[in-house]
Short mmCIF file of C-alpha atoms and ligand atoms in Angstrom, two decimals:
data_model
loop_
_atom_site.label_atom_id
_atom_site.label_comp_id
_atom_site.label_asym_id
_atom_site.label_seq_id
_atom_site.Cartn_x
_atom_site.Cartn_y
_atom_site.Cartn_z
CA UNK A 1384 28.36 8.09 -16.31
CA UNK A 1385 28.01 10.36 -19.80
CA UNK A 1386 24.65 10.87 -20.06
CA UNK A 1387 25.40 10.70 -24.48
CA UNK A 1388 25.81 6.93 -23.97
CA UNK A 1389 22.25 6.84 -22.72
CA UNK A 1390 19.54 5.92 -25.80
CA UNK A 1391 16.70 7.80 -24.89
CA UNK A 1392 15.54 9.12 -28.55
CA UNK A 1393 11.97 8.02 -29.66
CA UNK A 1394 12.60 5.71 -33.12
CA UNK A 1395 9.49 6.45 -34.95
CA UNK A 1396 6.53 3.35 -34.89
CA UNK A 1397 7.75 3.54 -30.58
CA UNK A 1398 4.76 2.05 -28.84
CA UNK A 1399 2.59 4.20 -26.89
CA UNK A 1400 -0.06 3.42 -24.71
CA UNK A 1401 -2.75 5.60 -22.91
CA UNK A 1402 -4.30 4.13 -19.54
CA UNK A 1403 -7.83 5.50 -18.17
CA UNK A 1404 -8.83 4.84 -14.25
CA UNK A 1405 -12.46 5.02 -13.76
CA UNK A 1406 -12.23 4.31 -10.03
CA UNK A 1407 -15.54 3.45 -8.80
CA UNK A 1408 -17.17 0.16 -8.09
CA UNK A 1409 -20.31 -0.99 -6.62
CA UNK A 1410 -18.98 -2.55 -3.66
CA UNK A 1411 -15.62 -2.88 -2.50
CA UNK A 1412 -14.22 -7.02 -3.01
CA UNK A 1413 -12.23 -7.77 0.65
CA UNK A 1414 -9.53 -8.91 -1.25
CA UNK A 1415 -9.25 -5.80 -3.08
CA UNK A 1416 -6.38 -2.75 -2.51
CA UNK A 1417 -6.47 -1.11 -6.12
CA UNK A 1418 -7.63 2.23 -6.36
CA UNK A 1419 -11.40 2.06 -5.98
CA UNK A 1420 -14.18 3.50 -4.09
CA UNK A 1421 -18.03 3.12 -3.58
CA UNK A 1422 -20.04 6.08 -3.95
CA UNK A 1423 -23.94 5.55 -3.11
CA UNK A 1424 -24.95 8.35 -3.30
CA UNK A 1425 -23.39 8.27 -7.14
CA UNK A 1426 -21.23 9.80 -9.34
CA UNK A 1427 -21.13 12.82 -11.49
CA UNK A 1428 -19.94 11.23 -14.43
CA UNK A 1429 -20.28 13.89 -16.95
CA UNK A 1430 -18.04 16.04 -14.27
CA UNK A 1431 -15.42 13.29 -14.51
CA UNK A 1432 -15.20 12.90 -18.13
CA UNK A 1433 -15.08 16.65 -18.90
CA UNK A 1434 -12.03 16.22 -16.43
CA UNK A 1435 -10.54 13.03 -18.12
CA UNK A 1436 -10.95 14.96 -21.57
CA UNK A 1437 -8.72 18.05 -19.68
CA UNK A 1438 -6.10 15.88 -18.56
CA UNK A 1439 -5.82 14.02 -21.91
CA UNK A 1440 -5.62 17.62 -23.58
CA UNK A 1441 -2.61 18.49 -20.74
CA UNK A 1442 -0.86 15.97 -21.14
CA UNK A 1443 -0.99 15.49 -24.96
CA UNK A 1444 0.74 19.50 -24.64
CA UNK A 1445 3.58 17.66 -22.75
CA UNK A 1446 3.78 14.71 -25.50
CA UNK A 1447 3.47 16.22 -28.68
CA UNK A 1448 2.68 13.96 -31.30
CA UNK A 1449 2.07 10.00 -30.54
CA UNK A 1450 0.70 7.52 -32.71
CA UNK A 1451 -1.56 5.78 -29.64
CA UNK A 1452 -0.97 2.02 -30.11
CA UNK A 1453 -3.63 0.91 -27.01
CA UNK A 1454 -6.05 2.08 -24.60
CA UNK A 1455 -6.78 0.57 -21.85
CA UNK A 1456 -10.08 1.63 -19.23
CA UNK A 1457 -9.29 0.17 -16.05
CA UNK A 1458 -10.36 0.74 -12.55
CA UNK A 1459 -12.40 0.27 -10.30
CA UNK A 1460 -15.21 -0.77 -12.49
CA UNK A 1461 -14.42 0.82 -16.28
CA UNK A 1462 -17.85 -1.54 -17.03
CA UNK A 1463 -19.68 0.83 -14.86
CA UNK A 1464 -19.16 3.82 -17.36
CA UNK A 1465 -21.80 4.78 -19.87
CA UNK A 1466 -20.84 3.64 -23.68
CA UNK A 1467 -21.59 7.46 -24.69
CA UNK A 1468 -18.79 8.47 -21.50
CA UNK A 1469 -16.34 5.48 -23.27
CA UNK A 1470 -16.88 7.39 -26.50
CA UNK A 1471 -15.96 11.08 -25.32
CA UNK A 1472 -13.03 10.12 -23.96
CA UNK A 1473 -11.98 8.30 -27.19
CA UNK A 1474 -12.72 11.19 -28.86
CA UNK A 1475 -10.71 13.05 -26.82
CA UNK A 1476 -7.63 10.64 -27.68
CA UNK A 1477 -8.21 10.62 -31.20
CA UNK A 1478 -8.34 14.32 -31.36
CA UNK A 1479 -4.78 15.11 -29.01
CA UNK A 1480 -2.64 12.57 -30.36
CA UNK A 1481 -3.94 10.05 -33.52
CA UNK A 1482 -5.14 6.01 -32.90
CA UNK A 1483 -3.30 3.72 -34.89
CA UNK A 1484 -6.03 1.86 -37.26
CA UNK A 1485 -4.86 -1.44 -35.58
CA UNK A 1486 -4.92 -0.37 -32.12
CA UNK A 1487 -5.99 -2.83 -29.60
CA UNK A 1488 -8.56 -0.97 -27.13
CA UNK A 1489 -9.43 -2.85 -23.66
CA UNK A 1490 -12.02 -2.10 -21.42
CA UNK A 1491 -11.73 -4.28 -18.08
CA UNK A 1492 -15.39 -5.52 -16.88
CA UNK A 1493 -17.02 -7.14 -14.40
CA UNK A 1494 -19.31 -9.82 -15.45
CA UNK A 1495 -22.71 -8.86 -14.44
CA UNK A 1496 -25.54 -8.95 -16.66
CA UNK A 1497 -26.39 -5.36 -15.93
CA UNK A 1498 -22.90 -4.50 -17.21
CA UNK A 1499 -23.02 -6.87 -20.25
CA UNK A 1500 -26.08 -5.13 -21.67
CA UNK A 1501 -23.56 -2.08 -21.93
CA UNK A 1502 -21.17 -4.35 -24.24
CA UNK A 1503 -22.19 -3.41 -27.70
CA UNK A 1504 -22.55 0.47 -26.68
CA UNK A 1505 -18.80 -0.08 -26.06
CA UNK A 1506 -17.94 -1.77 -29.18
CA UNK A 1507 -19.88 0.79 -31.43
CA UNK A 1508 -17.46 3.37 -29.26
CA UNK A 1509 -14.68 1.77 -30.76
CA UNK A 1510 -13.33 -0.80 -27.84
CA UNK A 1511 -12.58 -3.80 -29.49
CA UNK A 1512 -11.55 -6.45 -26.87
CA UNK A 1513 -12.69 -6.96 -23.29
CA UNK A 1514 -11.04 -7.77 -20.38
CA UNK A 1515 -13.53 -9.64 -17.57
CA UNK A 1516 -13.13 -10.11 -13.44
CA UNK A 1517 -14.80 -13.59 -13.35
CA UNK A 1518 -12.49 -13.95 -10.55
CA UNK A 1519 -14.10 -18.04 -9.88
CA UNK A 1520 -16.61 -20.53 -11.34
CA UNK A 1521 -17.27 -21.45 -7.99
CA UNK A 1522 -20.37 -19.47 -6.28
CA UNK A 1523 -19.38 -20.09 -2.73
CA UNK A 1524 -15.84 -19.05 -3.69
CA UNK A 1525 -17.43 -16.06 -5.35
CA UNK A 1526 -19.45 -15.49 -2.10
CA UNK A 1527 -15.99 -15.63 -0.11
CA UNK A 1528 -14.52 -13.01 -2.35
CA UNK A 1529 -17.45 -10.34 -1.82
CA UNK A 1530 -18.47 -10.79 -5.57
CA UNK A 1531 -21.58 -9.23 -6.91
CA UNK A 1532 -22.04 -12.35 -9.30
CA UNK A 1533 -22.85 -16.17 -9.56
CA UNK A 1534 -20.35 -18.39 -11.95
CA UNK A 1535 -23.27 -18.84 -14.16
CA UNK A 1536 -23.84 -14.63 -14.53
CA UNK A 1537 -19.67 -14.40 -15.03
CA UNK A 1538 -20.10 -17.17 -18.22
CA UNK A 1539 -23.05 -15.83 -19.36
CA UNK A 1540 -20.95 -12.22 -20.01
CA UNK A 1541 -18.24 -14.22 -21.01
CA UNK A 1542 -20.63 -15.50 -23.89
CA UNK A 1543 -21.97 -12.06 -24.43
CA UNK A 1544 -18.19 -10.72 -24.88
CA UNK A 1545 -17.43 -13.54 -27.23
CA UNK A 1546 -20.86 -12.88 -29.46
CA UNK A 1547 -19.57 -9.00 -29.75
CA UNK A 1548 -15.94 -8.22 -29.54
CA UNK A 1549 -13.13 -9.46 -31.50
CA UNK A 1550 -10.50 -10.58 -28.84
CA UNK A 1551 -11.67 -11.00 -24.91
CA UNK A 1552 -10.07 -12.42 -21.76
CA UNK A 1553 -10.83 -13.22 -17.97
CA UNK A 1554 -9.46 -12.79 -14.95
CA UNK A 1555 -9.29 -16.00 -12.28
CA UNK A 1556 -7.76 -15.90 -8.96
CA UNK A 1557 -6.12 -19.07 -7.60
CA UNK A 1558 -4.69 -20.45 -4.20
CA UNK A 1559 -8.11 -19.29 -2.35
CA UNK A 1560 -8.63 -20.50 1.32
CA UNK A 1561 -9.45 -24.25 0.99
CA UNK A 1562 -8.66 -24.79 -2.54
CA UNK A 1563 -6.99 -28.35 -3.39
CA UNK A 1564 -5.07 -29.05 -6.30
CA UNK A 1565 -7.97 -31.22 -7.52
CA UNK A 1566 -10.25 -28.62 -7.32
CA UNK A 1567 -8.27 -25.99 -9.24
CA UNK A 1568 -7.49 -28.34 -12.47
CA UNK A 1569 -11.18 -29.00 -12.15
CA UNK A 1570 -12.18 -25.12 -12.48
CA UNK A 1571 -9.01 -24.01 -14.74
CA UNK A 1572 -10.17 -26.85 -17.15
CA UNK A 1573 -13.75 -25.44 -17.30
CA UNK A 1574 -12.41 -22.22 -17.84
CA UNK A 1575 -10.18 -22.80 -20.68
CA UNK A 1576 -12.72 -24.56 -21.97
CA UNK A 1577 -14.35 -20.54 -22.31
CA UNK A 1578 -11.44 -18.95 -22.83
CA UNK A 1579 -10.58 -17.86 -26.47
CA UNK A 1580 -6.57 -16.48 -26.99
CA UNK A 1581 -6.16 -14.73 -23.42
CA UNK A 1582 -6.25 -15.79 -19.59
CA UNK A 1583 -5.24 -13.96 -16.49
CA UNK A 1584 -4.67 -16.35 -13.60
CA UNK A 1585 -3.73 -14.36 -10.26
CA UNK A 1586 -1.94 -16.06 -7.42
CA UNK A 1587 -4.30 -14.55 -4.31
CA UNK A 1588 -2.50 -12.38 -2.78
CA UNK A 1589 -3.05 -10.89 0.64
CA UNK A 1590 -2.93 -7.31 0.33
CA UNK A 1591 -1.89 -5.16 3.86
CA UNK A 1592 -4.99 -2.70 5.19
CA UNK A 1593 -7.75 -4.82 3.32
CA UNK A 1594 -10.56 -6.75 5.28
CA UNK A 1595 -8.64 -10.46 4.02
CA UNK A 1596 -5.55 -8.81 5.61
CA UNK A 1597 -7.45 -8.38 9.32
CA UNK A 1598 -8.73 -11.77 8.51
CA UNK A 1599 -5.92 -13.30 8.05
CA UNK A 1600 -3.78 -11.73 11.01
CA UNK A 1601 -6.95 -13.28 13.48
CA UNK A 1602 -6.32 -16.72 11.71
CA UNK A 1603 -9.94 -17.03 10.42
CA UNK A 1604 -8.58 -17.03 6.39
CA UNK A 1605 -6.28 -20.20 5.82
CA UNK A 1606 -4.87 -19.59 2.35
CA UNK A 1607 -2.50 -22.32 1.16
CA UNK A 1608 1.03 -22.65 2.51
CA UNK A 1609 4.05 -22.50 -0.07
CA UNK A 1610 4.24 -25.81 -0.83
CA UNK A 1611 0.56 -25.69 -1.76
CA UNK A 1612 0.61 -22.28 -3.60
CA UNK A 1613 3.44 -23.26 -5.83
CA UNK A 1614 1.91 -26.76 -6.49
CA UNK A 1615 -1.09 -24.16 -8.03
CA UNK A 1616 1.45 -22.17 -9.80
CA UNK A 1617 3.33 -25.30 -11.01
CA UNK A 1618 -0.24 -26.67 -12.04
CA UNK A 1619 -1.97 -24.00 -13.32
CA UNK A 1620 1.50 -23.04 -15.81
CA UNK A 1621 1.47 -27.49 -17.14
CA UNK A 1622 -2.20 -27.38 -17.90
CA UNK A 1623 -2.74 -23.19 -19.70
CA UNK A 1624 1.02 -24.94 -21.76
CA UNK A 1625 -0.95 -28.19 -22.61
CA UNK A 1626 -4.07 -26.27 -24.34
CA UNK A 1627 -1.96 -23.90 -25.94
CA UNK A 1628 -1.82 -20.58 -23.56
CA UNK A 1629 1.13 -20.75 -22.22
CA UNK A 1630 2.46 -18.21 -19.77
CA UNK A 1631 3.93 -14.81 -21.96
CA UNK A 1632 4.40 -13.33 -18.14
CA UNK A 1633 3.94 -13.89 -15.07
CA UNK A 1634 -0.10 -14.54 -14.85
CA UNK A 1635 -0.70 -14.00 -18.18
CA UNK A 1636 -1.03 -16.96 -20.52
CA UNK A 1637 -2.08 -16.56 -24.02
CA UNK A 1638 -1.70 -18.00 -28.13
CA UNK A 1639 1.07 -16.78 -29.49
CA UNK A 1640 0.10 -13.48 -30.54
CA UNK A 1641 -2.66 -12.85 -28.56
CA UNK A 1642 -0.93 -11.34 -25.78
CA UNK A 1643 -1.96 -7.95 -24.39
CA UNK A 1644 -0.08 -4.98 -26.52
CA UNK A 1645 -1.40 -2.95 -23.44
CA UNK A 1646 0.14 -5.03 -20.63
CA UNK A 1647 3.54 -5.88 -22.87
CA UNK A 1648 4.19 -1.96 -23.50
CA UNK A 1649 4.14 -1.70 -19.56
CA UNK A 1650 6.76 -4.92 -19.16
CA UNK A 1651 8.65 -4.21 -22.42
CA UNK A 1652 9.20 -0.37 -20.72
CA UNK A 1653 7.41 1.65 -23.09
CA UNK A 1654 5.57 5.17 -23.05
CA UNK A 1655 2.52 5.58 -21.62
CA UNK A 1656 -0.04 8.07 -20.36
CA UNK A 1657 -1.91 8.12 -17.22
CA UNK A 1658 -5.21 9.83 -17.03
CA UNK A 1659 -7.65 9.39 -14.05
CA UNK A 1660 -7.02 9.87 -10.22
CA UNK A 1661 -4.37 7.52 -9.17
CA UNK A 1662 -3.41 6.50 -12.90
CA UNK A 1663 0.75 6.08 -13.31
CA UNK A 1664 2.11 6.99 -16.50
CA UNK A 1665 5.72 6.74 -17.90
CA UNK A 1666 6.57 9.83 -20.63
CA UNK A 1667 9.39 10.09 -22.65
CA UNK A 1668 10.39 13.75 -23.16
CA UNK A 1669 12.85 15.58 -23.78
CA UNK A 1670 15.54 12.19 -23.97
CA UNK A 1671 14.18 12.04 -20.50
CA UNK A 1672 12.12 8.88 -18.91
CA UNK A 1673 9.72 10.96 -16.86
CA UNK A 1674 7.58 9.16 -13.84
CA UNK A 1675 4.23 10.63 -13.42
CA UNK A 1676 1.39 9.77 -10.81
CA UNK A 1677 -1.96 11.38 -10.12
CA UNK A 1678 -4.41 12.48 -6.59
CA UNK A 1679 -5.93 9.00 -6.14
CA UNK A 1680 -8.87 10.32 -4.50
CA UNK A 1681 -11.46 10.73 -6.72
CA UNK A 1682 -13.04 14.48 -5.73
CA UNK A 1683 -9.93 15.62 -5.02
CA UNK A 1684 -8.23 14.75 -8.31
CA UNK A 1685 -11.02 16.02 -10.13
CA UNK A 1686 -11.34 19.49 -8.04
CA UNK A 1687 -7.33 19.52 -8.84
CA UNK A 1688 -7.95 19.03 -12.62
CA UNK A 1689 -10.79 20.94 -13.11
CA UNK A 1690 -8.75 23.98 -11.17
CA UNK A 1691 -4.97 23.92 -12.90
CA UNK A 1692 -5.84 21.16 -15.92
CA UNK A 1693 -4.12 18.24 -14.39
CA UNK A 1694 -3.98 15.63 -11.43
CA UNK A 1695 -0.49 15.56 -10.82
CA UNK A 1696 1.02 14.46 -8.28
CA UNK A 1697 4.55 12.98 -8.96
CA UNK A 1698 6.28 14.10 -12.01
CA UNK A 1699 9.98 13.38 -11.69
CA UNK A 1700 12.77 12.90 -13.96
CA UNK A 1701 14.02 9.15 -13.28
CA UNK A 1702 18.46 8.84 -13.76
CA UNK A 1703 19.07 6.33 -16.10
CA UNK A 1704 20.64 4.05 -13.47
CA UNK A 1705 16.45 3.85 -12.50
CA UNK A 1706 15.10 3.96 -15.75
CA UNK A 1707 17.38 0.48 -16.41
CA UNK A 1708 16.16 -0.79 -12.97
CA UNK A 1709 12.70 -0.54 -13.92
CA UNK A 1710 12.95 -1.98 -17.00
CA UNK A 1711 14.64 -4.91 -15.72
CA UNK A 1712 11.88 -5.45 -12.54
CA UNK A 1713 9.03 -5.36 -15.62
CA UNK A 1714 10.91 -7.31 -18.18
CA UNK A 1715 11.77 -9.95 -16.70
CA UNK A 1716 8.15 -10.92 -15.66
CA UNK A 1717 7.78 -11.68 -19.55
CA UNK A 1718 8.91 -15.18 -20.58
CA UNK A 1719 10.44 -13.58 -23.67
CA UNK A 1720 13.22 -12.11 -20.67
CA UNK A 1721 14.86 -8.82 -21.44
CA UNK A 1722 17.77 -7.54 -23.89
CA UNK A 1723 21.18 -6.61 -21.74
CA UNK A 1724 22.02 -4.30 -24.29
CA UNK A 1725 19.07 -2.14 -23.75
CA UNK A 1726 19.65 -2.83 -20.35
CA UNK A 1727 23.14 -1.19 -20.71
CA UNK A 1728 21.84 2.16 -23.35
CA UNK A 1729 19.59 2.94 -20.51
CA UNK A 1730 21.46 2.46 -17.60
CA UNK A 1731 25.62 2.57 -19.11
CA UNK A 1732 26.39 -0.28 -17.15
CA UNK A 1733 26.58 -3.78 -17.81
CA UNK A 1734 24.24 -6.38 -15.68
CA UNK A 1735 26.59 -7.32 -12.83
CA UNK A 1736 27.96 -10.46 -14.70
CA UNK A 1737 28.47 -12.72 -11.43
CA UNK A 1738 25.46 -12.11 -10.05
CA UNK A 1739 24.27 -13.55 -13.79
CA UNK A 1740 26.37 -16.38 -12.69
CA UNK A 1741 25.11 -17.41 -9.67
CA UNK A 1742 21.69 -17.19 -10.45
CA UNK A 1743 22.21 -18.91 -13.82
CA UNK A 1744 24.11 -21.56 -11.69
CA UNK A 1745 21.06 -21.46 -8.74
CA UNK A 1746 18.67 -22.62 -11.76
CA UNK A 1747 16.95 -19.24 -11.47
CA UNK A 1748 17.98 -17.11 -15.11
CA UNK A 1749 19.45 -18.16 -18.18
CA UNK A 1750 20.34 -16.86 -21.63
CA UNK A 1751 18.52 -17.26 -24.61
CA UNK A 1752 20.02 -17.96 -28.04
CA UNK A 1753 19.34 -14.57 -29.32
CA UNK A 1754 21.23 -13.52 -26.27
CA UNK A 1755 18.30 -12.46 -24.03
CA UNK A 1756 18.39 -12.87 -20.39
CA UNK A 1757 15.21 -14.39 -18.59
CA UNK A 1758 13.91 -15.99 -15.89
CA UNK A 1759 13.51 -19.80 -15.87
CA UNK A 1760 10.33 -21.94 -15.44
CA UNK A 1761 11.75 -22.60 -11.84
CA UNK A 1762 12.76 -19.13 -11.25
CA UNK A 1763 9.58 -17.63 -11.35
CA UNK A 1764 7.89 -18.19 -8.21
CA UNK A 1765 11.13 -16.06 -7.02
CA UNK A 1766 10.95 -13.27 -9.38
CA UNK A 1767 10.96 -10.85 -6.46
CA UNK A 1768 13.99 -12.07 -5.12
CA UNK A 1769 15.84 -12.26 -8.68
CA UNK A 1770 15.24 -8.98 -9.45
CA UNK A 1771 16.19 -7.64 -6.15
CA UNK A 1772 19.47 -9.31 -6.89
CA UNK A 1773 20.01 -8.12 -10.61
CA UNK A 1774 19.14 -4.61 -9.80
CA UNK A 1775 21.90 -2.00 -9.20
C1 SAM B 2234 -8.62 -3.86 -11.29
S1 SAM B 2234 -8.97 -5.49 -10.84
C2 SAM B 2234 -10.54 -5.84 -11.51
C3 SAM B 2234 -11.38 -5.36 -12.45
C4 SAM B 2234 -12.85 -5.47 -12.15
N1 SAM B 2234 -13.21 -4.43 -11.26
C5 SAM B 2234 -13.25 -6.78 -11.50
O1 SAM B 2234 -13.14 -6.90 -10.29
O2 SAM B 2234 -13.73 -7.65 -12.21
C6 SAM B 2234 -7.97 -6.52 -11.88
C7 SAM B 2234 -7.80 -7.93 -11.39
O3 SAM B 2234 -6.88 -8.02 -10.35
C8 SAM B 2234 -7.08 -9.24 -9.66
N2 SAM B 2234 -6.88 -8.98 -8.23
C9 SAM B 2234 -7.29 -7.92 -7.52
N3 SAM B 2234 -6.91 -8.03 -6.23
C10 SAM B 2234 -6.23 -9.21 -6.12
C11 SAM B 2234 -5.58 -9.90 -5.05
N4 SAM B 2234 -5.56 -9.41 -3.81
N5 SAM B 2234 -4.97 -11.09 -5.32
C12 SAM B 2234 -4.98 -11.59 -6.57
N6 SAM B 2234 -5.59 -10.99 -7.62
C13 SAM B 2234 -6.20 -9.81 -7.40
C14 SAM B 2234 -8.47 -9.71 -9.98
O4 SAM B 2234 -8.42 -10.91 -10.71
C15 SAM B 2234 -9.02 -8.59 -10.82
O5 SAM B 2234 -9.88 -9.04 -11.82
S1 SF4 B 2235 -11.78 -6.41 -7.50
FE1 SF4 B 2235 -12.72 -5.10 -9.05
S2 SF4 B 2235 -14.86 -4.83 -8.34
FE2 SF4 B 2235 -13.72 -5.60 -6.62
S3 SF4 B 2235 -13.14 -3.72 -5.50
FE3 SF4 B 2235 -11.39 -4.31 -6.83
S4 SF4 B 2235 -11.67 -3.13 -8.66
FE4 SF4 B 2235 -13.66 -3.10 -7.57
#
């Protein structure tokens, strides 16, 4: 392949995004396998934002200029984080590359009234939309999950959010042991009912080495079968449609226009910066796509930062054939599909047209009139296996 047919130059006005782990949390949720830890005896927080402030100031060398389009603080427990800590590292941002006037800054919280008294210290630090783990409005399904709050807590935050920022959303997770059908248009209702422009509604999924994984493999956590699950999925995607969120990707339903820039420059295959231990980031340098990926372990990234200016761990060129691949696995979680032509500037290959075929014929993809290619309605609880089968 001639690397000269591959489009890797940065058009000016190129989204770019900068993602910040904070990766505590006050107790670990059994259902949980993201990067997050408990640390009772506490954290040194001014340590670990003089070391986020570092590694925005290394890799900002790498970048060179960027006109930062979103933030996001997720973790872990971002809501844990002192508004003056939120602020720093802002600062930091603003002062290594520049923040576009209009650009959307998320801070993902959990809905606990200790954390919503923090709320408008993090709006006068500049974040203007929240992003909140309600998780259920059901307290013994909130009990089941490990959470640290009741349903009535979670909507009191929700109402604290809505009084202070601009643009919020919350997190539910569906297809819980026991849950019927009834049940879950019963609680999705009373949630939309809260909602504003923004839900994300996550399919439970069992995640290997957690406590609901050990559960599970004894038999004493029934979660609902297939059949069930996608009844849920089928559900939950007629009723977000009929009050006007419909799904923009996979468990993210929203107005049109409200969707998350953050989460869309991650699908859409955009730049974006990793800082924190365990943070992924995706660079563009050099007409290269470069993969990067920090220590996940909290002490140790920061002893690695705070000794040699960054957490890196992974920092490899990806070939184009991989830089298409990728692109492809996010994209076509989005209901607006992906472009083939991109697909073929970043890879120099066409999508294998029969495989097209079959799916298209299977009821799984189809084209769009402006010639996209995306996954249908009935495709999607198979996204895994389409992409597997679209990718080189
Ligand atoms: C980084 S986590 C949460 C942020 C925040 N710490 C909280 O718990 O509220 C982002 C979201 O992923 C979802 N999530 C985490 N583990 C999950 C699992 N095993 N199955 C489905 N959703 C999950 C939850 O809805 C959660 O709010
Ligand atoms: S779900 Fe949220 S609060 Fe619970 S362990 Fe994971 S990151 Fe922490």
């Amino acid at each position: 392949m001639r690397l000269s047919m591959v489009n890797m130059t940065i058009p000016p006005n190129t989204p770019f995004a900068v993602y910040v782990h904070w990766p505590f949390c006050l107790s670990k949720c059994p259902y949980c396998d993201f990067n997050s830890h408990v640390r009772h005896s506490g954290v040194d927080e001014t340590r670990f934002v003089r070391a986020f402030e570092t590694e925005i100031a290394t890799t900002a060398e790498r970048t060179g200029t960027r006109t930062v389009s979103s933030i996001f603080f997720g973790g872990g427990t971002p809501s844990l984080m002192q508004p003056e800590s939120v602020q720093t590292i802002l600062d930091s941002v603003a002062k290594h590359w520049s923040i576009a006037g209009d650009a959307e800054i998320t801070l993902e919280a959990n809905p606990t009234s200790v954390e919503a008294t923090r709320f408008r210290g993090y709006r006068s630090a500049g974040v203007n939309r929240v992003s909140l783990g309600v998780q259920a409005l059901d307290d013994a399904a909130l009990k089941e999950l490990g959470r640290l709050h009741s349903a009535q807590e979670a909507l009191d935050a929700v109402a604290v959010a809505r009084a202070i920022f601009e643009r919020y959303s919350f997190d539910l997770i569906y297809a819980r042991p026991g849950q019927t059908l009834a049940g879950w248009k019963a609680e999705l209702k009373r949630a939309i009912a809260q909602a504003a422009e923004h839900l994300s509604l996550y399919q439970l999924t069992i995640e290997p080495d957690t406590p609901f994984a050990g559960l599970h493999a004894a038999g004493k956590l029934a979660v609902p079968g297939d059949d069930l699950a996608r009844d849920l999925y089928d559900l939950t995607q007629t009723v977000c449609a009929e009050a006007g969120l419909p799904a923009y990707e996979i468990s993210n339903h929203a107005r049109p226009g409200a969707e998350c820039r953050h989460n869309l420059i991650y699908w859409r295959g955009h730049e974006y910066a990793g800082i924190g231990p365990g943070a992924h980031g995706r660079l563009n340098i050099g007409g290269r796509r470069i993969a990067t990926e920090t220590e996940k372990r909290p002490e140790s990234w920061l002893m690695r930062v705070e000794a040699s200016g960054s957490g890196l761990t992974v920092d490899e060129k990806l070939t184009p054939g991989e830089t298409a691949d990728e692109y492809l696995l996010m994209g076509l979680r989005l209901a607006e599909g992906i472009d083939p032509a991109r697909y073929l500037a970043l890879s120099g290959r066409e999508i294998d047209p029969q495989r097209v075929a079959d799916l298209h014929e299977e009821g799984a993809v189809e084209m769009t009139a402006d010639g996209r290619l995306r996954v249908t309605q009935s495709g999607f609880p198979l996204l895994d296996a389409v992409v597997a089968d679209l990718a080189a």
